[in-house]
Amino acid sequence: MSRPDIHLYTAATMNGYKPVIFLEEAGVAYDLTPIDFSKQEQKTPAFLSLNPNGKIPVIEDRAEGRAIFESGAILWHLAQKYGQFLPSDPVQQSEVMQWMLFQVGHVGPMMGQAMYFQHIAAPNGHTEPFSIRRYVNESRRLMEVMNDRLNGRDWIAAGEYTIADMMLYPWARAYVWARVQVDDLPHLNAWFDRIDARPAVQKALTIPKANPQFWDASADASAFARENAARFAGDVKKD
């Protein structure tokens, strides 16, 4: 039996779920290699030959004989390759790209730092209230931008469900883990509900494993939080 064209290397993180969402939504067969951060598998020579930056996700497109890293580049490649979740009109494509870059340049970095300072730095002895406040507040502002954008729209760009939604959803939906308050943002919450209701998305959020603590305020996060803080303790520099 021939192997699937796509071999995905990923982990259960906000960035890591993005290509899984696309592949599950598109019904594309793929091979999966979960990357174990605790073993530093993303820093091995074999992995660095695929992504010199040592980050997930990465895909190998066997049909084209090349690797692609960075989640936005991966989703753009997959959307073009399979002709799904990306409109053909150049103006609409530009709109999708703008919101993808909004995620890459703003939502991911700000929410990522909000998570880092609360769930990694603080448990490892570096509690920095100013940093936490700055990143949580900026994350909240970005959620307000999305809420305004979604006023009168079902989807973030081009009038349809696209890779822009797939890019933004795992980060924005993890407002629980970032401790960003969004209860008073009705258009954003309606968008969450629409994507939450998609079976392929819910399946994707279990691959390579489920982390309900990211999305569900009622989930018991205590053990996961301790494990997460310990796993990334090396990222906290000691004076």
mmCIF file of C-alpha atoms in Angstrom:
data_model
loop_
_atom_site.group_PDB
_atom_site.id
_atom_site.type_symbol
_atom_site.label_atom_id
_atom_site.label_comp_id
_atom_site.label_asym_id
_atom_site.label_seq_id
_atom_site.Cartn_x
_atom_site.Cartn_y
_atom_site.Cartn_z
ATOM 1 C CA MET A 1 0.000 0.000 0.000
ATOM 2 C CA SER A 2 1.341 3.445 -0.898
ATOM 3 C CA ARG A 3 2.096 5.880 1.880
ATOM 4 C CA PRO A 4 0.100 9.105 2.265
ATOM 5 C CA ASP A 5 1.640 12.172 0.679
ATOM 6 C CA ILE A 6 1.641 14.033 3.989
ATOM 7 C CA HIS A 7 3.728 13.107 7.010
ATOM 8 C CA LEU A 8 2.954 15.396 9.945
ATOM 9 C CA TYR A 9 5.235 15.980 12.918
ATOM 10 C CA THR A 10 3.361 17.735 15.680
ATOM 11 C CA ALA A 11 2.488 17.958 19.369
ATOM 12 C CA ALA A 12 -0.588 18.843 21.406
ATOM 13 C CA THR A 13 -0.167 22.619 21.400
ATOM 14 C CA MET A 14 -2.127 25.484 19.888
ATOM 15 C CA ASN A 15 0.211 25.627 16.889
ATOM 16 C CA GLY A 16 0.418 21.863 16.729
ATOM 17 C CA TYR A 17 -3.324 21.377 16.354
ATOM 18 C CA LYS A 18 -3.663 23.689 13.323
ATOM 19 C CA PRO A 19 -2.536 21.294 10.557
ATOM 20 C CA VAL A 20 -4.432 18.451 12.211
ATOM 21 C CA ILE A 21 -7.607 20.526 11.974
ATOM 22 C CA PHE A 22 -7.043 21.081 8.258
ATOM 23 C CA LEU A 23 -6.225 17.442 7.511
ATOM 24 C CA GLU A 24 -9.217 16.154 9.448
ATOM 25 C CA GLU A 25 -11.569 18.736 7.917
ATOM 26 C CA ALA A 26 -10.296 18.006 4.415
ATOM 27 C CA GLY A 27 -10.420 14.232 4.859
ATOM 28 C CA VAL A 28 -6.794 13.912 3.803
ATOM 29 C CA ALA A 29 -4.858 10.785 4.763
ATOM 30 C CA TYR A 30 -1.641 11.473 6.637
ATOM 31 C CA ASP A 31 1.037 9.826 8.703
ATOM 32 C CA LEU A 32 1.602 11.234 12.173
ATOM 33 C CA THR A 33 4.728 11.416 14.295
ATOM 34 C CA PRO A 34 4.052 12.922 17.740
ATOM 35 C CA ILE A 35 6.983 14.961 19.033
ATOM 36 C CA ASP A 36 7.860 14.579 22.723
ATOM 37 C CA PHE A 37 9.149 17.864 24.133
ATOM 38 C CA SER A 38 10.281 16.186 27.362
ATOM 39 C CA LYS A 39 12.766 14.176 25.283
ATOM 40 C CA GLN A 40 13.757 17.237 23.217
ATOM 41 C CA GLU A 41 12.849 15.365 20.052
ATOM 42 C CA GLN A 42 12.335 18.705 18.289
ATOM 43 C CA LYS A 43 16.066 19.429 18.741
ATOM 44 C CA THR A 44 17.442 16.213 17.244
ATOM 45 C CA PRO A 45 19.508 16.390 14.046
ATOM 46 C CA ALA A 46 16.802 14.485 12.167
ATOM 47 C CA PHE A 47 14.125 16.989 13.157
ATOM 48 C CA LEU A 48 16.372 20.003 12.585
ATOM 49 C CA SER A 49 16.937 18.767 9.039
ATOM 50 C CA LEU A 50 13.193 19.359 8.538
ATOM 51 C CA ASN A 51 12.951 22.605 10.510
ATOM 52 C CA PRO A 52 16.190 24.383 11.430
ATOM 53 C CA ASN A 53 14.244 26.358 14.063
ATOM 54 C CA GLY A 54 13.476 23.200 16.035
ATOM 55 C CA LYS A 55 9.750 23.864 16.403
ATOM 56 C CA ILE A 56 6.552 22.013 15.596
ATOM 57 C CA PRO A 57 4.565 21.559 13.424
ATOM 58 C CA VAL A 58 6.349 20.337 10.308
ATOM 59 C CA ILE A 59 5.092 18.367 7.343
ATOM 60 C CA GLU A 60 6.903 16.353 4.761
ATOM 61 C CA ASP A 61 5.116 16.389 1.409
ATOM 62 C CA ARG A 62 6.365 13.125 -0.024
ATOM 63 C CA ALA A 63 4.842 13.796 -3.431
ATOM 64 C CA GLU A 64 6.928 16.964 -3.728
ATOM 65 C CA GLY A 65 9.949 15.659 -1.849
ATOM 66 C CA ARG A 66 10.193 18.565 0.569
ATOM 67 C CA ALA A 67 9.506 19.638 4.120
ATOM 68 C CA ILE A 68 7.472 22.693 5.126
ATOM 69 C CA PHE A 69 7.589 24.331 8.544
ATOM 70 C CA GLU A 70 5.696 27.209 10.213
ATOM 71 C CA SER A 71 1.997 26.535 10.717
ATOM 72 C CA GLY A 72 0.796 29.316 8.408
ATOM 73 C CA ALA A 73 2.996 28.126 5.564
ATOM 74 C CA ILE A 74 1.808 24.561 6.167
ATOM 75 C CA LEU A 75 -1.881 25.469 6.025
ATOM 76 C CA TRP A 76 -1.367 27.650 2.941
ATOM 77 C CA HIS A 77 0.434 24.769 1.216
ATOM 78 C CA LEU A 78 -2.235 22.235 2.149
ATOM 79 C CA ALA A 79 -5.088 24.536 1.113
ATOM 80 C CA GLN A 80 -3.516 25.095 -2.296
ATOM 81 C CA LYS A 81 -2.527 21.444 -2.731
ATOM 82 C CA TYR A 82 -5.993 20.091 -1.948
ATOM 83 C CA GLY A 83 -8.095 23.021 -3.157
ATOM 84 C CA GLN A 84 -9.982 23.394 0.102
ATOM 85 C CA PHE A 85 -10.657 26.148 2.647
ATOM 86 C CA LEU A 86 -9.037 28.868 0.539
ATOM 87 C CA PRO A 87 -11.034 30.896 -2.026
ATOM 88 C CA SER A 88 -9.679 31.169 -5.553
ATOM 89 C CA ASP A 89 -10.309 34.914 -5.860
ATOM 90 C CA PRO A 90 -7.028 36.829 -5.273
ATOM 91 C CA VAL A 91 -8.686 39.583 -3.226
ATOM 92 C CA GLN A 92 -10.354 37.027 -0.977
ATOM 93 C CA GLN A 93 -7.077 35.115 -0.706
ATOM 94 C CA SER A 94 -5.410 38.325 0.437
ATOM 95 C CA GLU A 95 -8.085 38.762 3.092
ATOM 96 C CA VAL A 96 -7.460 35.237 4.352
ATOM 97 C CA MET A 97 -3.718 35.888 4.424
ATOM 98 C CA GLN A 98 -4.151 39.119 6.384
ATOM 99 C CA TRP A 99 -6.040 37.339 9.157
ATOM 100 C CA MET A 100 -3.565 34.468 9.145
ATOM 101 C CA LEU A 101 -0.775 36.966 9.704
ATOM 102 C CA PHE A 102 -2.860 38.666 12.393
ATOM 103 C CA GLN A 103 -2.748 35.347 14.222
ATOM 104 C CA VAL A 104 0.949 34.742 13.601
ATOM 105 C CA GLY A 105 2.048 38.269 14.455
ATOM 106 C CA HIS A 106 -0.332 39.149 17.271
ATOM 107 C CA VAL A 107 -2.701 36.559 18.735
ATOM 108 C CA GLY A 108 -0.178 33.723 19.045
ATOM 109 C CA PRO A 109 2.704 35.757 20.490
ATOM 110 C CA MET A 110 0.585 37.729 22.960
ATOM 111 C CA MET A 111 -1.460 34.792 24.223
ATOM 112 C CA GLY A 112 1.639 32.618 24.237
ATOM 113 C CA GLN A 113 3.390 35.077 26.541
ATOM 114 C CA ALA A 114 0.310 35.344 28.753
ATOM 115 C CA MET A 115 0.430 31.560 29.108
ATOM 116 C CA TYR A 116 4.190 31.465 29.601
ATOM 117 C CA PHE A 117 4.335 33.984 32.439
ATOM 118 C CA GLN A 118 1.375 32.440 34.263
ATOM 119 C CA HIS A 119 1.994 28.730 33.725
ATOM 120 C CA ILE A 120 5.762 28.385 33.296
ATOM 121 C CA ALA A 121 7.618 31.397 34.715
ATOM 122 C CA ALA A 122 5.522 31.847 37.876
ATOM 123 C CA PRO A 123 5.534 28.181 38.990
ATOM 124 C CA ASN A 124 9.306 28.164 38.446
ATOM 125 C CA GLY A 125 9.981 31.103 40.737
ATOM 126 C CA HIS A 126 9.591 34.085 38.401
ATOM 127 C CA THR A 127 6.284 35.757 39.210
ATOM 128 C CA GLU A 128 6.100 38.984 37.225
ATOM 129 C CA PRO A 129 2.740 40.768 37.682
ATOM 130 C CA PHE A 130 3.566 43.526 35.198
ATOM 131 C CA SER A 131 4.353 41.041 32.425
ATOM 132 C CA ILE A 132 1.256 38.978 33.168
ATOM 133 C CA ARG A 133 -0.945 42.063 33.162
ATOM 134 C CA ARG A 134 0.578 43.379 29.933
ATOM 135 C CA TYR A 135 0.128 40.164 27.959
ATOM 136 C CA VAL A 136 -3.299 39.304 29.335
ATOM 137 C CA ASN A 137 -4.532 42.835 28.588
ATOM 138 C CA GLU A 138 -3.136 42.790 25.061
ATOM 139 C CA SER A 139 -4.649 39.347 24.469
ATOM 140 C CA ARG A 140 -7.986 40.718 25.596
ATOM 141 C CA ARG A 141 -7.645 43.629 23.155
ATOM 142 C CA LEU A 142 -7.005 41.189 20.316
ATOM 143 C CA MET A 143 -10.087 39.192 21.275
ATOM 144 C CA GLU A 144 -12.038 42.454 21.040
ATOM 145 C CA VAL A 145 -10.643 43.002 17.528
ATOM 146 C CA MET A 146 -11.874 39.554 16.546
ATOM 147 C CA ASN A 147 -15.240 40.156 18.184
ATOM 148 C CA ASP A 148 -15.692 43.374 16.185
ATOM 149 C CA ARG A 149 -14.636 41.622 12.992
ATOM 150 C CA LEU A 150 -17.179 38.848 13.555
ATOM 151 C CA ASN A 151 -20.077 41.252 14.078
ATOM 152 C CA GLY A 152 -22.439 40.280 11.249
ATOM 153 C CA ARG A 153 -20.090 37.556 9.973
ATOM 154 C CA ASP A 154 -20.023 33.825 10.569
ATOM 155 C CA TRP A 155 -16.358 33.480 9.611
ATOM 156 C CA ILE A 156 -13.262 35.609 9.950
ATOM 157 C CA ALA A 157 -12.455 36.147 6.248
ATOM 158 C CA ALA A 158 -13.805 35.838 2.708
ATOM 159 C CA GLY A 159 -17.354 35.028 3.849
ATOM 160 C CA GLU A 160 -16.583 31.343 4.364
ATOM 161 C CA TYR A 161 -14.815 28.907 6.678
ATOM 162 C CA THR A 162 -11.147 29.056 5.712
ATOM 163 C CA ILE A 163 -7.653 28.358 6.943
ATOM 164 C CA ALA A 164 -7.803 31.775 8.644
ATOM 165 C CA ASP A 165 -10.402 30.368 11.045
ATOM 166 C CA MET A 166 -8.286 27.244 11.529
ATOM 167 C CA MET A 167 -5.258 29.379 12.364
ATOM 168 C CA LEU A 168 -7.033 31.600 14.870
ATOM 169 C CA TYR A 169 -9.279 29.092 16.581
ATOM 170 C CA PRO A 170 -6.802 27.039 18.659
ATOM 171 C CA TRP A 171 -5.209 30.181 20.101
ATOM 172 C CA ALA A 172 -8.331 32.256 20.650
ATOM 173 C CA ARG A 173 -10.270 29.281 22.021
ATOM 174 C CA ALA A 174 -7.502 28.765 24.584
ATOM 175 C CA TYR A 175 -8.512 31.983 26.344
ATOM 176 C CA VAL A 176 -9.202 29.678 29.318
ATOM 177 C CA TRP A 177 -5.527 28.699 29.613
ATOM 178 C CA ALA A 178 -4.383 32.288 29.006
ATOM 179 C CA ARG A 179 -6.854 33.506 31.663
ATOM 180 C CA VAL A 180 -8.350 36.079 29.322
ATOM 181 C CA GLN A 181 -11.952 37.037 30.005
ATOM 182 C CA VAL A 182 -14.210 36.871 26.931
ATOM 183 C CA ASP A 183 -17.695 36.374 28.404
ATOM 184 C CA ASP A 184 -18.872 39.784 27.175
ATOM 185 C CA LEU A 185 -17.767 39.235 23.548
ATOM 186 C CA PRO A 186 -20.886 37.722 21.927
ATOM 187 C CA HIS A 187 -19.705 37.557 18.312
ATOM 188 C CA LEU A 188 -16.468 35.847 19.295
ATOM 189 C CA ASN A 189 -18.330 33.350 21.460
ATOM 190 C CA ALA A 190 -20.797 32.603 18.661
ATOM 191 C CA TRP A 191 -17.811 31.888 16.386
ATOM 192 C CA PHE A 192 -16.394 29.560 19.039
ATOM 193 C CA ASP A 193 -19.738 27.757 19.153
ATOM 194 C CA ARG A 194 -19.799 27.315 15.368
ATOM 195 C CA ILE A 195 -16.318 25.809 15.281
ATOM 196 C CA ASP A 196 -16.842 23.792 18.465
ATOM 197 C CA ALA A 197 -19.773 22.127 16.685
ATOM 198 C CA ARG A 198 -17.599 20.837 13.828
ATOM 199 C CA PRO A 199 -16.869 17.107 14.414
ATOM 200 C CA ALA A 200 -13.562 17.200 12.521
ATOM 201 C CA VAL A 201 -12.296 19.997 14.760
ATOM 202 C CA GLN A 202 -13.239 18.148 17.924
ATOM 203 C CA LYS A 203 -11.467 15.038 16.633
ATOM 204 C CA ALA A 204 -8.398 17.083 15.715
ATOM 205 C CA LEU A 205 -8.146 18.469 19.246
ATOM 206 C CA THR A 206 -7.499 14.927 20.478
ATOM 207 C CA ILE A 207 -4.558 14.339 18.080
ATOM 208 C CA PRO A 208 -1.881 13.521 19.100
ATOM 209 C CA LYS A 209 -3.626 13.846 22.479
ATOM 210 C CA ALA A 210 -6.346 15.889 24.123
ATOM 211 C CA ASN A 211 -5.542 18.795 26.428
ATOM 212 C CA PRO A 212 -8.973 19.850 27.724
ATOM 213 C CA GLN A 213 -7.302 22.220 30.196
ATOM 214 C CA PHE A 214 -6.668 24.614 27.305
ATOM 215 C CA TRP A 215 -10.336 25.040 26.451
ATOM 216 C CA ASP A 216 -12.518 23.939 29.360
ATOM 217 C CA ALA A 217 -12.616 26.005 32.556
ATOM 218 C CA SER A 218 -14.205 23.077 34.400
ATOM 219 C CA ALA A 219 -11.377 20.650 33.569
ATOM 220 C CA ASP A 220 -9.056 19.698 36.422
ATOM 221 C CA ALA A 221 -5.870 21.474 35.397
ATOM 222 C CA SER A 222 -3.786 20.967 38.552
ATOM 223 C CA ALA A 223 -1.787 17.890 37.501
ATOM 224 C CA PHE A 224 -1.419 19.115 33.923
ATOM 225 C CA ALA A 225 -0.225 22.538 35.142
ATOM 226 C CA ARG A 226 2.470 20.952 37.330
ATOM 227 C CA GLU A 227 3.619 18.681 34.507
ATOM 228 C CA ASN A 228 3.638 21.549 32.017
ATOM 229 C CA ALA A 229 5.631 23.824 34.336
ATOM 230 C CA ALA A 230 8.179 21.084 34.982
ATOM 231 C CA ARG A 231 8.497 20.191 31.296
ATOM 232 C CA PHE A 232 9.435 23.733 30.350
ATOM 233 C CA ALA A 233 11.371 24.672 33.494
ATOM 234 C CA GLY A 234 14.545 24.822 31.430
ATOM 235 C CA ASP A 235 13.093 27.759 29.494
ATOM 236 C CA VAL A 236 13.089 29.893 32.655
ATOM 237 C CA LYS A 237 16.475 31.528 33.050
ATOM 238 C CA LYS A 238 17.776 31.822 36.587
ATOM 239 C CA ASP A 239 19.775 34.871 37.648
#
